[in-house]
Short mmCIF file of C-alpha atoms in Angstrom, two decimals:
data_model
loop_
_atom_site.label_atom_id
_atom_site.label_comp_id
_atom_site.label_asym_id
_atom_site.label_seq_id
_atom_site.Cartn_x
_atom_site.Cartn_y
_atom_site.Cartn_z
CA MET A 1 -8.52 14.97 17.12
CA THR A 2 -8.77 18.64 16.04
CA THR A 3 -11.72 19.16 13.53
CA LEU A 4 -10.22 19.98 10.21
CA ASP A 5 -11.65 22.73 7.81
CA LEU A 6 -12.55 21.38 4.64
CA SER A 7 -14.10 24.65 3.45
CA GLU A 8 -12.98 25.80 0.18
CA GLY A 9 -11.52 29.12 0.95
CA PHE A 10 -9.67 27.57 3.83
CA ALA A 11 -8.25 24.86 1.58
CA ARG A 12 -7.42 27.05 -1.23
CA ALA A 13 -5.11 29.25 1.38
CA ALA A 14 -3.59 25.98 3.02
CA ILE A 15 -2.06 24.76 -0.66
CA ASP A 16 -1.48 28.14 -2.18
CA GLY A 17 1.75 27.90 -4.22
CA LEU A 18 2.30 24.36 -3.67
CA ARG A 19 0.34 22.79 -6.79
CA PRO A 20 2.92 22.42 -9.82
CA GLY A 21 2.69 25.26 -11.99
CA GLU A 22 0.87 27.69 -9.62
CA ASP A 23 2.34 30.70 -8.39
CA ALA A 24 -0.49 31.90 -6.59
CA ALA A 25 -4.16 30.77 -7.64
CA VAL A 26 -5.19 27.20 -7.53
CA THR A 27 -6.57 25.35 -10.46
CA GLY A 28 -8.85 22.61 -10.07
CA ASP A 29 -10.62 21.52 -7.12
CA PRO A 30 -8.70 22.96 -3.91
CA VAL A 31 -10.83 21.28 -1.24
CA GLU A 32 -9.87 17.23 -2.83
CA ALA A 33 -6.31 18.46 -3.26
CA TYR A 34 -5.95 19.62 0.39
CA ALA A 35 -7.85 16.68 1.26
CA ARG A 36 -5.49 14.62 -0.21
CA ALA A 37 -2.65 16.25 1.59
CA VAL A 38 -4.49 15.68 4.73
CA TRP A 39 -4.44 11.78 3.72
CA SER A 40 -1.04 11.84 2.92
CA VAL A 41 -0.34 12.56 6.69
CA LEU A 42 -2.92 10.00 7.72
CA VAL A 43 -1.98 6.93 6.41
CA GLU A 44 1.06 4.85 5.93
CA PRO A 45 1.88 4.38 2.34
CA GLY A 46 -0.22 1.76 0.57
CA ASP A 47 -2.94 1.73 2.83
CA SER A 48 -5.69 -0.24 0.54
CA GLU A 49 -8.50 0.85 3.18
CA ALA A 50 -7.79 4.70 2.22
CA GLY A 51 -7.26 3.98 -1.22
CA VAL A 52 -10.62 2.17 -1.66
CA LEU A 53 -12.59 4.65 0.47
CA ILE A 54 -11.25 7.85 -1.66
CA ALA A 55 -11.81 6.07 -4.95
CA ALA A 56 -15.47 5.21 -3.85
CA VAL A 57 -16.49 8.80 -2.44
CA GLY A 58 -13.42 11.28 -3.00
CA ALA A 59 -10.74 12.45 -1.01
CA ALA A 60 -12.60 15.34 0.92
CA ALA A 61 -16.17 13.31 1.45
CA ALA A 62 -13.88 10.19 2.85
CA LEU A 63 -12.39 12.54 5.83
CA ARG A 64 -15.98 13.28 6.71
CA VAL A 65 -16.81 9.66 6.75
CA VAL A 66 -14.01 8.82 8.97
CA ALA A 67 -14.83 11.74 11.04
CA GLU A 68 -18.28 11.33 11.67
CA ALA A 69 -19.56 7.92 10.93
CA ARG A 70 -18.95 5.05 13.49
CA GLY A 71 -19.97 1.28 13.99
CA ASP A 72 -18.98 0.04 10.45
CA ALA A 73 -16.35 -1.72 8.57
CA LEU A 74 -14.10 0.84 8.92
CA ASP A 75 -13.74 1.21 12.89
CA ARG A 76 -10.47 -0.88 12.69
CA ALA A 77 -9.04 1.36 9.93
CA ARG A 78 -9.98 4.54 12.26
CA GLU A 79 -7.99 3.28 15.06
CA ARG A 80 -5.08 3.74 12.33
CA TRP A 81 -6.11 6.98 10.94
CA LEU A 82 -7.39 9.50 13.83
CA PRO A 83 -4.58 9.61 16.20
CA ARG A 84 -2.83 11.55 13.00
CA MET A 85 -5.86 13.46 12.38
CA ARG A 86 -4.31 16.72 13.74
CA ALA A 87 -4.57 20.12 11.91
CA SER A 88 -1.33 21.01 13.37
CA ALA A 89 -0.05 17.92 11.67
CA VAL A 90 -0.88 18.47 8.43
CA ALA A 91 0.06 22.67 8.57
CA SER A 92 3.41 21.55 9.84
CA ALA A 93 3.53 19.50 6.47
CA LEU A 94 2.54 21.97 4.63
CA ASP A 95 4.88 24.49 5.82
CA ALA A 96 7.75 22.45 5.62
CA ALA A 97 6.75 21.68 2.06
CA ARG A 98 6.90 25.38 1.53
CA ARG A 99 10.48 25.86 3.17
CA CYS A 100 11.70 23.02 0.82
CA GLY A 101 10.31 24.63 -2.36
CA ALA A 102 8.26 21.16 -2.69
CA ARG A 103 5.08 20.53 -4.88
CA LEU A 104 2.06 18.73 -3.83
CA VAL A 105 1.00 16.66 -7.15
CA VAL A 106 -2.54 14.70 -6.95
CA PRO A 107 -4.16 12.79 -9.33
CA GLY A 108 -5.70 14.63 -12.17
CA ASP A 109 -2.82 17.17 -12.43
CA GLY A 110 -0.67 17.31 -15.56
CA ASP A 111 2.34 16.45 -13.34
CA TRP A 112 0.78 13.27 -11.97
CA PRO A 113 2.84 10.30 -12.95
CA VAL A 114 -0.12 8.14 -14.33
CA ARG A 115 1.99 4.95 -14.42
CA VAL A 116 1.55 4.63 -10.36
CA ASP A 117 -2.31 4.35 -10.92
CA ASP A 118 -1.58 0.71 -11.86
CA LEU A 119 -0.94 0.14 -8.48
CA ASP A 120 -4.84 0.49 -7.87
CA ALA A 121 -5.77 0.54 -4.23
CA HIS A 122 -2.46 0.67 -3.08
CA ALA A 123 -1.45 3.75 -5.15
CA PRO A 124 -0.51 6.98 -3.52
CA VAL A 125 -3.04 9.19 -2.64
CA ALA A 126 -0.79 12.18 -3.27
CA LEU A 127 2.72 12.89 -4.20
CA TRP A 128 5.07 15.38 -2.91
CA ARG A 129 7.96 16.53 -5.64
CA ARG A 130 11.32 18.78 -5.55
CA GLY A 131 12.45 19.41 -8.89
CA THR A 132 10.75 20.06 -12.45
CA GLY A 133 9.79 16.28 -13.03
CA ALA A 134 10.72 14.36 -16.24
CA PRO A 135 8.67 14.24 -19.28
CA ALA A 136 5.87 11.83 -18.79
CA ALA A 137 6.02 10.27 -22.50
CA ALA A 138 9.89 9.38 -22.11
CA PRO A 139 10.62 5.72 -21.37
CA ALA A 140 11.42 5.02 -17.85
CA VAL A 141 14.03 2.38 -16.51
CA ALA A 142 14.31 1.45 -12.73
CA LEU A 143 17.80 0.54 -11.99
CA VAL A 144 18.33 -1.00 -8.56
CA GLY A 145 20.67 -2.98 -6.47
CA ALA A 146 22.32 -3.39 -3.24
CA ARG A 147 23.56 -0.70 -0.95
CA ALA A 148 26.98 -2.88 -0.19
CA ALA A 149 27.78 -2.86 -3.91
CA THR A 150 31.00 -3.83 -5.47
CA ALA A 151 33.48 -1.78 -7.63
CA TYR A 152 32.26 -4.41 -10.46
CA GLY A 153 28.72 -3.40 -9.80
CA GLU A 154 29.36 -0.04 -9.40
CA GLY A 155 31.18 0.37 -12.52
CA VAL A 156 28.55 -1.33 -14.22
CA ALA A 157 25.64 0.99 -12.87
CA VAL A 158 27.41 3.95 -14.22
CA ASP A 159 27.81 2.89 -17.71
CA LEU A 160 24.55 1.66 -17.86
CA ALA A 161 22.84 4.50 -16.63
CA ALA A 162 24.69 7.00 -18.51
CA ASP A 163 24.05 4.76 -21.65
CA LEU A 164 20.56 4.74 -21.31
CA ALA A 165 20.59 8.62 -20.44
CA THR A 166 22.11 9.33 -23.60
CA ALA A 167 19.25 7.41 -25.15
CA GLY A 168 16.58 9.49 -23.98
CA VAL A 169 15.70 7.21 -20.95
CA VAL A 170 14.73 8.48 -17.56
CA VAL A 171 16.62 6.39 -14.97
CA VAL A 172 14.81 5.63 -11.90
CA SER A 173 16.19 4.71 -8.52
CA GLY A 174 16.34 5.17 -4.83
CA ALA A 175 19.02 7.47 -4.17
CA ALA A 176 20.63 4.86 -1.55
CA TYR A 177 24.37 4.30 -1.30
CA GLY A 178 26.02 1.90 -3.44
CA ILE A 179 24.32 1.03 -6.90
CA ASP A 180 21.29 3.52 -6.66
CA GLY A 181 23.69 6.42 -6.17
CA ALA A 182 25.96 4.98 -9.00
CA CYS A 183 23.17 4.97 -11.33
CA HIS A 184 22.02 8.38 -10.57
CA ARG A 185 25.58 9.72 -11.10
CA GLY A 186 25.70 8.01 -14.14
CA ALA A 187 22.58 9.53 -15.64
CA LEU A 188 23.64 12.99 -14.75
CA SER A 189 27.28 12.61 -16.15
CA ALA A 190 25.50 11.81 -19.33
CA GLY A 191 23.49 15.04 -19.33
CA GLY A 192 20.66 13.06 -19.14
CA ARG A 193 17.29 13.04 -16.58
CA SER A 194 16.98 10.96 -12.99
CA VAL A 195 14.10 10.56 -11.01
CA ALA A 196 14.57 9.68 -7.00
CA PHE A 197 11.96 8.09 -4.93
CA LEU A 198 12.37 8.84 -1.04
CA ALA A 199 11.14 6.83 1.87
CA GLY A 200 10.79 9.76 3.96
CA GLY A 201 10.10 13.30 3.14
CA VAL A 202 11.56 15.22 0.15
CA ASP A 203 12.93 17.87 2.84
CA ARG A 204 14.64 15.25 4.64
CA PRO A 205 17.51 13.81 2.16
CA TYR A 206 18.39 10.23 3.10
CA PRO A 207 21.31 9.31 3.16
CA ARG A 208 22.50 12.74 4.60
CA GLY A 209 25.74 11.93 2.15
CA HIS A 210 23.61 12.20 -0.73
CA GLU A 211 21.72 15.47 -0.13
CA ALA A 212 24.15 17.22 -2.89
CA LEU A 213 23.37 14.42 -5.23
CA LEU A 214 19.39 14.83 -4.52
CA ASP A 215 19.80 18.82 -5.23
CA ARG A 216 21.29 17.48 -8.52
CA ILE A 217 18.61 15.13 -9.33
CA ALA A 218 16.04 17.96 -8.54
CA ALA A 219 17.59 20.23 -10.67
CA THR A 220 16.82 18.58 -14.15
CA GLY A 221 14.77 15.66 -12.62
CA ALA A 222 12.72 15.12 -9.85
CA VAL A 223 12.74 13.78 -6.11
CA TRP A 224 9.46 12.18 -5.40
CA SER A 225 8.13 10.89 -2.09
CA GLU A 226 4.42 9.78 -0.93
CA THR A 227 5.14 10.39 2.66
CA PRO A 228 4.54 14.46 3.68
CA CYS A 229 7.65 16.74 4.66
CA GLY A 230 8.79 16.13 7.79
CA SER A 231 8.55 12.39 7.76
CA ALA A 232 11.39 10.37 8.53
CA PRO A 233 12.50 7.02 6.56
CA THR A 234 11.54 3.69 8.03
CA LYS A 235 11.84 0.09 7.25
CA TRP A 236 8.44 -0.13 6.30
CA ARG A 237 8.28 3.11 4.37
CA PHE A 238 11.30 1.86 2.24
CA LEU A 239 9.56 -1.29 1.66
CA ALA A 240 6.63 0.30 0.30
CA ARG A 241 8.67 2.96 -1.83
CA ASN A 242 9.92 0.08 -3.77
CA ARG A 243 6.11 -0.17 -5.51
CA LEU A 244 6.34 3.24 -6.66
CA ILE A 245 9.93 2.76 -8.37
CA ALA A 246 8.79 -0.40 -10.17
CA ALA A 247 5.27 1.37 -10.91
CA LEU A 248 6.92 4.61 -12.35
CA ALA A 249 9.35 2.59 -14.61
CA ASP A 250 8.58 0.38 -18.05
CA ALA A 251 11.00 -2.01 -17.04
CA VAL A 252 13.12 -2.82 -14.01
CA VAL A 253 16.80 -3.85 -13.75
CA VAL A 254 18.57 -5.17 -10.83
CA ILE A 255 22.17 -4.56 -11.08
CA GLU A 256 23.95 -6.45 -8.24
CA ALA A 257 21.96 -7.75 -5.29
CA GLY A 258 22.52 -10.53 -2.52
CA TRP A 259 20.31 -13.13 -2.02
CA ARG A 260 17.68 -11.57 0.49
CA SER A 261 18.77 -8.01 -0.84
CA GLY A 262 15.72 -5.44 -0.73
CA SER A 263 16.21 -5.24 -4.48
CA LEU A 264 14.27 -8.33 -4.68
CA ASN A 265 11.38 -6.69 -2.99
CA THR A 266 11.49 -4.08 -6.04
CA ALA A 267 11.61 -7.03 -8.48
CA GLY A 268 8.31 -8.43 -7.06
CA HIS A 269 6.52 -5.54 -7.39
CA ALA A 270 7.67 -5.07 -11.19
CA ALA A 271 6.53 -8.72 -11.66
CA SER A 272 3.13 -8.36 -10.24
CA LEU A 273 2.66 -5.31 -12.05
CA GLY A 274 3.79 -6.83 -15.71
CA ARG A 275 6.71 -4.44 -15.92
CA ARG A 276 9.74 -6.16 -17.63
CA LEU A 277 12.14 -7.20 -15.54
CA GLY A 278 15.71 -7.83 -15.97
CA ALA A 279 19.16 -8.64 -13.98
CA VAL A 280 22.67 -8.25 -14.42
CA PRO A 281 24.83 -11.25 -14.20
CA GLY A 282 27.75 -11.45 -12.03
CA PRO A 283 30.28 -13.96 -11.37
CA VAL A 284 28.94 -17.19 -10.00
CA THR A 285 31.23 -17.24 -7.18
CA SER A 286 30.07 -13.57 -6.06
CA ALA A 287 27.40 -13.72 -3.00
CA ALA A 288 26.77 -9.99 -4.22
CA SER A 289 25.21 -10.87 -7.27
CA ALA A 290 23.05 -14.10 -5.88
CA GLY A 291 20.12 -12.10 -5.95
CA CYS A 292 20.66 -11.07 -9.63
CA HIS A 293 21.07 -14.58 -10.64
CA ARG A 294 17.62 -15.50 -8.70
CA VAL A 295 15.69 -12.86 -10.56
CA LEU A 296 17.09 -14.81 -13.93
CA ARG A 297 16.23 -18.10 -12.58
CA GLU A 298 12.82 -17.34 -10.52
CA PHE A 299 11.34 -14.19 -12.14
CA ASP A 300 12.23 -15.21 -15.56
CA GLY A 301 14.04 -11.86 -15.94
CA VAL A 302 16.14 -10.52 -18.74
CA CYS A 303 19.85 -11.35 -18.83
CA VAL A 304 21.08 -7.86 -19.04
CA THR A 305 24.89 -6.90 -20.42
CA SER A 306 24.46 -3.50 -21.65
CA ALA A 307 21.97 -0.80 -22.52
CA ALA A 308 21.26 -2.39 -25.85
CA ASP A 309 19.92 -5.33 -23.79
CA VAL A 310 17.35 -2.73 -21.93
CA LEU A 311 16.47 -0.81 -25.02
CA GLU A 312 15.30 -4.04 -26.48
CA MET A 313 13.25 -4.74 -23.34
CA LEU A 314 11.69 -1.56 -23.94
CA GLY A 315 10.57 -2.39 -27.49
CA ALA A 316 9.24 -5.82 -26.54
CA GLY A 317 6.25 -7.22 -25.46
CA ALA A 318 5.81 -7.26 -21.65
CA PRO A 319 6.56 -10.83 -20.50
CA THR A 320 4.61 -13.43 -18.65
CA GLN A 321 4.09 -12.48 -15.13
CA PRO A 322 6.19 -14.86 -13.36
CA THR A 323 5.53 -15.94 -9.53
CA VAL A 324 6.55 -13.19 -7.14
CA VAL A 325 8.68 -14.30 -4.51
CA GLY A 326 10.56 -12.45 -2.04
CA GLY A 327 10.30 -8.97 -0.57
CA ALA A 328 7.55 -9.81 2.05
CA THR A 329 6.22 -6.70 4.04
CA ASP A 330 4.37 -6.80 7.27
CA ASP A 331 2.75 -5.25 10.37
CA THR A 332 5.51 -6.72 12.31
CA THR A 333 8.26 -4.35 10.68
CA ARG A 334 5.97 -1.35 11.38
CA LEU A 335 5.51 -2.16 14.82
CA PHE A 336 9.57 -2.06 15.16
CA ASP A 337 9.88 0.99 13.15
CA ALA A 338 8.07 2.55 15.99
CA LEU A 339 9.84 1.13 18.79
CA SER A 340 13.21 2.36 20.28
CA PRO A 341 15.56 0.22 22.26
CA ARG A 342 16.39 3.42 24.55
CA SER A 343 13.02 4.77 25.13
CA ALA A 344 10.08 3.30 26.49
CA ARG A 345 6.73 4.09 24.65
CA SER A 346 3.25 3.70 25.45
CA ILE A 347 0.83 1.52 23.32
CA ASP A 348 -1.03 4.87 22.09
CA ASP A 349 2.33 6.14 21.17
CA VAL A 350 3.81 2.83 19.59
CA ALA A 351 0.38 2.88 17.16
CA ARG A 352 0.34 6.36 16.36
CA ARG A 353 3.89 6.05 15.17
CA SER A 354 3.57 2.64 13.37
CA GLY A 355 0.06 3.60 11.79
CA LEU A 356 -1.32 0.73 13.39
CA ALA A 357 -4.70 0.38 15.07
CA ARG A 358 -4.41 0.04 18.94
CA GLY A 359 -5.31 -3.56 19.41
CA GLN A 360 -3.29 -4.65 16.58
CA ALA A 361 -0.16 -2.99 18.01
CA GLU A 362 -1.20 -4.33 21.40
CA MET A 363 -1.28 -7.77 19.82
CA LEU A 364 1.92 -7.67 18.08
CA LEU A 365 3.77 -6.43 20.97
CA GLY A 366 2.38 -9.38 23.07
CA PHE A 367 3.70 -11.75 20.30
CA ALA A 368 7.19 -9.66 20.31
CA GLU A 369 7.55 -10.14 23.98
CA LEU A 370 6.82 -13.77 24.10
CA GLU A 371 9.65 -13.89 21.41
CA GLY A 372 12.15 -11.89 23.52
CA ARG A 373 12.47 -8.82 21.14
CA ALA A 374 10.29 -6.22 23.07
CA VAL A 375 9.97 -5.57 27.03
CA ARG A 376 7.70 -4.27 28.81
CA ASP A 377 8.32 -1.99 32.00
CA ASP A 378 6.06 -1.67 35.38
CA GLY A 379 4.33 1.32 33.91
CA GLY A 380 3.10 -0.52 30.85
CA ALA A 381 5.46 1.10 28.26
CA TRP A 382 7.38 -0.86 25.61
CA ARG A 383 10.52 -0.68 24.18
CA SER A 384 12.51 -3.14 21.56
CA VAL A 385 15.17 -5.52 22.43
CA GLY A 386 18.43 -5.57 19.85
CA ARG A 387 17.30 -5.42 16.59
CA GLY A 388 14.04 -6.03 15.64
CA PRO A 389 13.19 -7.02 11.82
CA GLY A 390 12.24 -3.21 11.59
CA SER A 391 14.88 -1.62 13.40
CA GLY A 392 16.03 1.73 11.97
CA PRO A 393 15.70 2.43 8.50
CA GLY A 394 17.21 0.84 5.15
#
């Protein structure tokens, strides 16, 4: 581990020009802003132990606690964080942000999307943004759905997004193929603003086929991520990203989704946050709409057939929170994100890549070996067998 310099002079130089609206001199507390940039490198999205610690003592003081103290309740968390506490990794993320024109946005900044604070300890420690952002006072609706969309689903998505954008609503989605992409294109075609949340760094367009679309989104809206520049998307980060899509919006509408679609994960977050939730019905014979019908039945979602239905949702009181189902995320997903079927990796490497404590990674690898999903070579290195629950992003 390399000791991090938390002096004001170093912090100010490190994030010079990366704060929104700043060309050179940084206003506010540069040490706290830099410390939050460091934390975004150390933790996986939604790390509640980091969130609680930072809320209690501040980002900079929290780094000192992690680096100096021992033998307390944070020991297991340190096992996750310390392997990533390298000055070179932080510098690399900041350099990548400069190269792509990204901005570091932290709580207290005028550009901070305050809706995400509803996530409490699971709120992001910092956010990275390409683009100018979207009006904070404007209503926002998250439109989500399956990658494997039908012509019906994509048609509804384009029309719904365009009509909402015309009404001044900011359209939020995840920039994936299928429904997400159709929603972004619909909003842009109407001259409206759209916001995309990525599971990897904002300097790494994903999917690559949407690079031009993401450029268009950034030109009038924003492309956000809580993972620092240079970070790759993983299955875990996609699932964790969904909570931000739900939190940023006043309402969430599932347009087309299968029974086990990842869109239900976003719907679950919306329900737990008390966001208004709706779904577009499809043919009862269509497996592609089974998840939407599940939202209507199990999440008490509003039946959405037009933009007028969504606008009515925005003007109505928040519904009673239903029971959250589906969309579970767990440490096994992160473990398999860190494994490869081709390259054997040491336990320490797997722990660093997954953000898990070494002992936790070792335990999960043991279970995976018993289940035949991971194998260990004679040198003690591990690789995955076939597709684990988190193999590959998305």
